[in-house]
Amino acid sequence: MTSAKRMLTGNMAAAWGARSSNVDYVCGYPITPQSEIVETLAGWVDRGEMRAKFTNFDSEHSMLAAAGAASLTGARTFTATASQGLIYGLEMLYAIAGWRAPIVLVNVSRGVGMPMILQVEHGDVLAARDSGFIQLHAETCQDVIDFVMLGYRVGEDRRVMLPVIVNMDGFVLSFARERVEIPEARAVSRFLPEYEHPTPLLGDPEAPVAFSPTTTDGFVYSYFKHQLHLASIESKKVFAEAAKDFSAAFGREHGVVEEFMTGDAETVFVATNSYSSIVRSGVMALRREGERVGMLRVKMLRPFPSEEVARALGSARHVAVYEQNLAPGRGGIIYPEVTEALYHSPHRPEVIQSFIGGLGGTQLGLGEMRLMLKKCKASRADSRLHEPVLLFRKEDSDRLAEALRLAGTAPGTASAVRKHAG
Amino acid sequence: MQADQTAFRTMKDTPAREYLVSGSPLCPGCGGEIALKLALKAMGERTIVAFVPSCFGLLTLYPYSSMKNSTLFTPFACGPAAAQGIVDGINIRVEKGEIKDPRSKVLVLTGDGAAYDIGLQSTSGAIHRRLDFYYLCYDNEAYGNTGFQFSSATPFASATSTTHATESTPGNPLRKKDLFEVWRAHRPPYVATVAVSRPVDLLRKFEKASKIRGPKLFIALGVCPTGWGSEPRETVRVDRLAVETGIWPLKEAVGGRVVHTYVPRRRAPVEEYLKKQKRFQHLFSPKENRGAVQAIQNAVDSYWEGVSE
Ligand SMILES: Cc1ncc(C[n+]2csc(CCOP(=O)(O)OP(=O)(O)O)c2C)c(N)n1
Ligand code: SF4
Ligand SMILES: [Mg+2]
């Protein structure tokens, strides 16, 4: 492929993803760490470098309403948000999915306040997990471009007709520059057909359409909800076909999961998003120390690839599910999904342990990987740790203690945190 | 506009073609339904209706639709934002040469709850962006669909299911929000109030608006027998009383300048309107609340004192 390679931030890559996909319409509203995406697209449109319309909105709720509605007219539509914005527009995510409007939305993951934070946590995107959007989670800036294009290809497929969220980590990816291949227009046109809505909303009196009429009967509601479910399930198959064509057009492979050194691994770390890179290098380091470890990276979070997850983890003794979110009263959000996938597996791992870390961008490194491995090895089948283990570095713990002291916060809070500190 | 430039001189000129068909699930005597019926007649077959939860949310009820037009049902707060998406989407496709200009018009249809409260921000955004669309709010002065709760369109002293009339409170203690002025402050090219008892006025206003690009905004009185406790067969009479008492002024602002399109010569006392409705019943029985009735009359009088035409 003779396509250009450039140093791009994740945000720039998202903008290039939209541009490469020949998006017609971009709906914008600012929020850190996403703003660079819509700024970039607005700049291209304003300077005539990209043939699309850009509209600034009064909120994410409005922005998403317009994005979904425009998609129903047959315009390929792109938008982006993060955190508070995604939650503010949450009602619209369900509506867009129910409208079966195949937009692509890039979410730049950031913790959801209160307390307010700008850095990454996946509570935002995972709160949207049941909206009906397909979710693709990126590890690299290249993934971001690739997933935007794959998103349109899969979402617009008649067997699917669903919107797609492409997730990338705030700061870690959004502001990190990596070498990224910008696809060539010719290859794109081979991979991504023009978007055509089967029954566009145009006001043609010869072809009136009524989108999302009210339902008052459970059987009708159940029917549409189930259709949404089936379309989502179907998208996994469509993704596999699209990934094949993608590889032919651009030479990069994508699956709904990625297995790294899982073949003979005794302990497999499950990871998502950009911290997968850290887990991958941790796996290599531990391998050099003689540990039989591997990584399963889940790229597609919706539909959840249960079969692929079960297959990849079926021969492991220990599974360490590492995730960057904390659902109060539950723990990790992905952990029960992985566990459920494995429950039906003929070879269930002895230990499936939940680890939570990286909240608000706290660090993950070899130290944490060693700790996770140790915990997994130490726990036997009959003494499974049901509580998630919160990974907390000593230096962070010390800094926290100092902050609590300065704030005059009651010491009880601090000890509760220390209890789980690794 | 001069009278000779209009296609609507008398009620007989009302277009015969129906877009809102009979047999809708709305209540008998629904005033808002008549307003919509007339509006669609004036707007015609190329109208796309973007509407939101409200009584009128039932106008498309799977597997039926009461409207012949294309429709999009959106969440409560974002009708005007969805309209932006529709207009932008169609324009883009026309510019790209993918479709012929469908010459469609987009009508946002909501109740007062959306228009005055939860959707005010998205409306503000759409007007500010000079979106070429129509907005029809049928104002039944409360959240009707959910059981007639208070909205900021609820008039002073109206009982609603969340502003009860008791011995110590005369129903809603607050004044109705002036949405006409809120909208007008955005400097839309066209904003008007309408009432179904004056259908020619309504049709002409839509006709006039159709020649204007940008936001075209309408607030229709939506007499609501169910919520107001008025007789369904008296809907048009109640509507007329709202106009003749001066409680519901008929006006328009083209380019910001307000003109009253109908000025009642001798305003009927407000009691005549209030007494027709159970929501104001507590003002008259068991004991008359003269103070509250007078306050309503004073507010109407002082409004019209400020009207110079
Ligand atoms: C975000 C949201 N909040 C609340 C509701 C519940 N709801 C549905 S219809 C309605 C009343 C609408 O009132 P209005 O706009 O005045 O129209 P009306 O029912 O009076 O015709 C409400 C509160 C909703 N659908 N969505
Ligand atoms: S409750 Fe009122 S506004 Fe709603 S349909 Fe019935 S009469 Fe019309
Ligand atoms: Mg109402």
Short mmCIF file of N, CA, C and O and ligand atoms in Angstrom, two decimals, chain B residues 111-113 138-145 151, ligand 3:
data_model
loop_
_atom_site.label_atom_id
_atom_site.label_comp_id
_atom_site.label_asym_id
_atom_site.label_seq_id
_atom_site.Cartn_x
_atom_site.Cartn_y
_atom_site.Cartn_z
N GLY B 111 -45.45 19.74 22.65
CA GLY B 111 -46.31 20.41 23.61
C GLY B 111 -45.56 21.53 24.29
O GLY B 111 -44.42 21.85 23.94
N ASP B 112 -46.21 22.12 25.29
CA ASP B 112 -45.57 23.22 26.02
C ASP B 112 -44.46 22.71 26.93
O ASP B 112 -43.48 23.42 27.17
N GLY B 113 -44.59 21.50 27.42
CA GLY B 113 -43.54 20.98 28.31
C GLY B 113 -42.20 20.99 27.62
O GLY B 113 -41.19 21.43 28.19
N TYR B 138 -48.17 23.20 20.61
CA TYR B 138 -49.58 23.28 21.03
C TYR B 138 -49.55 23.35 22.55
O TYR B 138 -49.03 22.48 23.23
N ASP B 139 -50.06 24.46 23.03
CA ASP B 139 -49.86 24.81 24.43
C ASP B 139 -51.12 24.49 25.23
O ASP B 139 -52.07 25.27 25.24
N ASN B 140 -51.10 23.34 25.89
CA ASN B 140 -52.24 23.02 26.77
C ASN B 140 -51.91 23.37 28.22
O ASN B 140 -52.59 22.95 29.15
N GLU B 141 -50.84 24.10 28.38
CA GLU B 141 -50.51 24.76 29.65
C GLU B 141 -50.24 23.79 30.80
O GLU B 141 -50.47 24.12 31.95
N ALA B 142 -49.73 22.61 30.46
CA ALA B 142 -49.30 21.64 31.48
C ALA B 142 -48.72 20.42 30.77
O ALA B 142 -48.83 20.29 29.54
N TYR B 143 -48.12 19.54 31.55
CA TYR B 143 -47.67 18.25 31.03
C TYR B 143 -48.88 17.33 30.97
O TYR B 143 -49.23 16.67 31.95
N GLY B 144 -49.54 17.33 29.83
CA GLY B 144 -50.82 16.64 29.71
C GLY B 144 -50.70 15.13 29.69
O GLY B 144 -51.39 14.42 30.42
N ASN B 145 -49.80 14.65 28.87
CA ASN B 145 -49.68 13.21 28.65
C ASN B 145 -49.38 12.43 29.92
O ASN B 145 -49.75 11.28 30.06
N SER B 151 -46.35 22.97 34.24
CA SER B 151 -45.19 23.32 33.40
C SER B 151 -45.02 24.82 33.51
O SER B 151 -45.87 25.50 34.10
MG MG C 3 -48.71 20.32 27.48
#
